[in-house]
C-alpha positions as MATLAB code, in Angstrom:
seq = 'XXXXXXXXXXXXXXXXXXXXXXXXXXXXXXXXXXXXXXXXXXXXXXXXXXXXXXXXXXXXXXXXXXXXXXXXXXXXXXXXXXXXXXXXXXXXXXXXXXXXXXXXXXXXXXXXXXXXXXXXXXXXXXXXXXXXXXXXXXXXXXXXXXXXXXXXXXXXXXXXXXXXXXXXXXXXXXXXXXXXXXXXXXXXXXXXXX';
ca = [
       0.000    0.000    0.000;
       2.861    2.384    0.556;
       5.427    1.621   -2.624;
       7.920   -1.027   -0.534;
       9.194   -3.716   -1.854;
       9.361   -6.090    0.818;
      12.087   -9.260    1.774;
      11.199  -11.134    4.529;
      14.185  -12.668    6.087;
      12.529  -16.148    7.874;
      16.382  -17.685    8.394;
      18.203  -16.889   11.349;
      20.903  -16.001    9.023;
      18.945  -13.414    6.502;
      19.552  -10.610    9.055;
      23.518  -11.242    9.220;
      23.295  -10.998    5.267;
      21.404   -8.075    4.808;
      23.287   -5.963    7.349;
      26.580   -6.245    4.686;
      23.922   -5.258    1.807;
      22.998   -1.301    2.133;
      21.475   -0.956   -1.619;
      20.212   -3.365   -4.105;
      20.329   -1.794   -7.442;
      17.693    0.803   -6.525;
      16.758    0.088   -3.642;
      17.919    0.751   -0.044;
      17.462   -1.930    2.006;
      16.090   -1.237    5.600;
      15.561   -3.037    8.430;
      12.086   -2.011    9.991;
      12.883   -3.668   13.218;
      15.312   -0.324   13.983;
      14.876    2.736   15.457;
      16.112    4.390   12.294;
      13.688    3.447    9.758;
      12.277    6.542    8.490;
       8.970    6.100    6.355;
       9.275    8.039    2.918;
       6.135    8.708    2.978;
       5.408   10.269    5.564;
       4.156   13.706    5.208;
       4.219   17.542    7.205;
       0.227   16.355    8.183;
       2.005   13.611    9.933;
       4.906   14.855   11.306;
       3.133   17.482   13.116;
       0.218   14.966   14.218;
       3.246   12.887   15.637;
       4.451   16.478   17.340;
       1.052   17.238   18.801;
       0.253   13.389   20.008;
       4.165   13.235   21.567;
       2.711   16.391   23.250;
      -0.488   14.571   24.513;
       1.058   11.660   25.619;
       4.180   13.261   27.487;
       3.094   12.710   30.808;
       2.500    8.879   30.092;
       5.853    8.893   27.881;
       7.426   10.525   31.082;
       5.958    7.894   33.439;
       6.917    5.413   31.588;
      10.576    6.266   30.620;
      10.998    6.729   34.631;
       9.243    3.429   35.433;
      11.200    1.580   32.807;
      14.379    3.285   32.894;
      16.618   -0.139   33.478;
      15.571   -1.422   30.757;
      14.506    0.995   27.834;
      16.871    3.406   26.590;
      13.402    5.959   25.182;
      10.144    6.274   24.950;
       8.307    6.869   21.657;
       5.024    7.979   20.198;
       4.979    5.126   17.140;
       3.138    5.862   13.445;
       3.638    1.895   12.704;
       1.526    0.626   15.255;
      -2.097   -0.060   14.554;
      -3.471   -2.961   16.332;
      -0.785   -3.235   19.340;
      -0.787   -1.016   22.062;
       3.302   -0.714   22.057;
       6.405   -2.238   20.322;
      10.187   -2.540   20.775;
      12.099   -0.882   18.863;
      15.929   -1.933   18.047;
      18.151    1.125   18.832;
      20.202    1.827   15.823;
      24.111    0.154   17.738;
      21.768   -2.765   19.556;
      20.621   -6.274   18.401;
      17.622   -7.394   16.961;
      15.118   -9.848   18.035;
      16.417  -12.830   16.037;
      20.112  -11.622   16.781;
      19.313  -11.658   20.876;
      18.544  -14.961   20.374;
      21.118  -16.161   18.483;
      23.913  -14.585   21.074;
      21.489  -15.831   23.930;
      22.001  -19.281   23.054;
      25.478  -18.622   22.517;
      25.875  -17.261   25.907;
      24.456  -20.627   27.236;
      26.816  -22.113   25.413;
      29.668  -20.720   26.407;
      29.057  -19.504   30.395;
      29.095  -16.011   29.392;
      26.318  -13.655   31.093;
      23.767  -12.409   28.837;
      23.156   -8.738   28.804;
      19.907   -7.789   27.507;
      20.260   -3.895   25.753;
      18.253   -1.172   26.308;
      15.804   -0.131   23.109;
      12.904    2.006   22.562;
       9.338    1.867   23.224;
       7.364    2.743   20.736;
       3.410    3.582   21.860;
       0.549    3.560   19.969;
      -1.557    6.672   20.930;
      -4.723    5.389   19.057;
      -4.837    2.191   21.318;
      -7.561    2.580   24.494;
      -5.344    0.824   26.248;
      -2.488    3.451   26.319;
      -5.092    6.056   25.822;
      -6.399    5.024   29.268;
      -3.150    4.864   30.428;
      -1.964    8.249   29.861;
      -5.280    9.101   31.786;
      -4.932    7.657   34.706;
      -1.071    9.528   35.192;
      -2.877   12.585   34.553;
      -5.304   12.739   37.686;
      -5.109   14.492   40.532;
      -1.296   13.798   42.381;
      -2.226   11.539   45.300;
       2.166   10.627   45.575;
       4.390   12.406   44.106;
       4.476   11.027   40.878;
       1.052   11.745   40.053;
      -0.238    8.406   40.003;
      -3.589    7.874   41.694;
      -3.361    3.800   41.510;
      -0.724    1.652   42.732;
      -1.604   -0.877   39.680;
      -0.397    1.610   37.027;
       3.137    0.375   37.861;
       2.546   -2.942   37.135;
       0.442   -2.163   34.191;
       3.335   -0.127   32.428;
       5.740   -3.275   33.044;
       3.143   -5.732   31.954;
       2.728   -3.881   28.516;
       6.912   -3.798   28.504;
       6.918   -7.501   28.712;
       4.370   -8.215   26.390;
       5.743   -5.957   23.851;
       9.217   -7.605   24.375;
       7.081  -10.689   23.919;
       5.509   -9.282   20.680;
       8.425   -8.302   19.313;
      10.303  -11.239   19.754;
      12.609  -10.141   22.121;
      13.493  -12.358   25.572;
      11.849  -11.771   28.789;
      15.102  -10.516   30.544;
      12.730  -11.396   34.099;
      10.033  -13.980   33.585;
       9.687  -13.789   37.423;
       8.848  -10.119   37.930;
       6.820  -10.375   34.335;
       4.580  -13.347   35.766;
       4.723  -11.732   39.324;
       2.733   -8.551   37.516;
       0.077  -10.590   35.167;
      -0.604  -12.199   38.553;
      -1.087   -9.118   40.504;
      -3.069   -7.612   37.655;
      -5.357  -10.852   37.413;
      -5.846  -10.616   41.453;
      -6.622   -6.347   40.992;
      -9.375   -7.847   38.119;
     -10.715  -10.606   40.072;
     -11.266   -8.385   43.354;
      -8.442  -10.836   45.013;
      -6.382  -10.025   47.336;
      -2.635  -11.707   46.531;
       0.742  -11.792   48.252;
];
C-alpha cells in the first residue's frame, strides 16, 4: 500500500546478510525492526500529528521512561503501530530480536552472562489501552508522581513484557513479568494476593 518492496528474512541467518547489503540496485534496504527506519512517505500532516500526540502523551511517555528506565533506553510515540498497544524498537548500535537470540544461546553455550540492551518503546496513541493509560497519570497527584493507583506500575511493566514478547525479544525477568500478570489478574478478580 505504501510503494515497498518487501524481503522477509525467515532464516536466522537473513539478518547477518542483509546488514553487509545497504542498496540493491535501486533500492535501499532497511531493516524495519530499527529505530532508524524513516517512512518516505510520511508527510508535514504527519509529522506534526506525531508532534502534537508526543505532546499529549508526554506525561504517560514521562511515566513510563521513569518506570522503565533499566531497561529501555526511550520512549516513543509510534506511526507503525495499529493494532498493538506498544512495540520494541531496536536502537540503531543494539541487536535485533532474532540476533538476541542467536547470542542468547550462545551465551548458554559458552558460560558467558547475557546482557539484555536497552531499546525504545514505541506507543501507539490510538490504542484505548495506552489512551487510558496516559489518563490515569494525569489525575489528581495523590504521591508524588502523580499516580492515583498503585496498579499503574505494574500495568506499564506488563505492557513492557508483552511488547518484548511481541516483538520477539526475551523476557530478561520472567519472574517479575509473571509476578505482575498475577497481581493484575488478582486487581481484576477483586483478590487479594501476596
Amino acid at each position: 500500500a505504501s510503494g515497498y518492496e518487501v524481503i522477509l528474512g525467515d532464516d536466522p541467518l537473513d539478518e547477518n546478510v542483509f546488514s553487509n547489503f545497504k542498496q540493491y540496485k535501486e533500492y535501499r534496504i532497511i531493516n524495519v525492526a530499527r529505530n532508524d527506519f524513516k517512512d518516505p512517505t510520511k508527510s508535514d500532516d504527519t509529522r506534526r500529528e506525531v508532534k502534537s500526540l508526543t505532546k499529549s502523551f508526554q506525561p504517560l511517555i514521562d511515566y513510563m521512561g521513569q518506570e522503565l528506565k533499566d531497561v529501555i533506553k526511550d520512549v516513543k510515540v509510534s506511526t507503525r503501530l495499529v493494532n498493538h498497544p506498544a512495540v520494541i524498537i531496536a536502537d540503531m548500535m543494539n541487536d535485533t530480536p532474532n540476533r538476541e537470540r542467536i547470542d542468547l544461546g550462545s551465551a548458554m553455550k559458552s558460560s558467558i552472562n547475557f546482557h539484555q540492551e536497552r531499546n525504545i518503546l514505541e506507543i501507539n496513541p490510538h490504542h484505548p489501552m495506552i489512551q487510558e493509560l496516559n489518563r490515569r497519570v494525569q489525575v489528581p497527584k495523590i504521591n508524588n508522581l502523580g499516580i492515583a493507583d498503585e496498579d499503574s506500575a505494574r500495568l506499564v511493566k506488563t505492557i513492557y513484557h508483552a511488547a518484548l514478547i511481541h516483538t520477539g525479544f526475551v523476557v530478561k525477568d520472567p519472574l517479575d513479568f509473571s509476578k505482575n500478570v498475577f497481581g493484575l489478574i488478582n486487581t481484576a478478580l477483586g483478590v487479594r494476593g501476596d
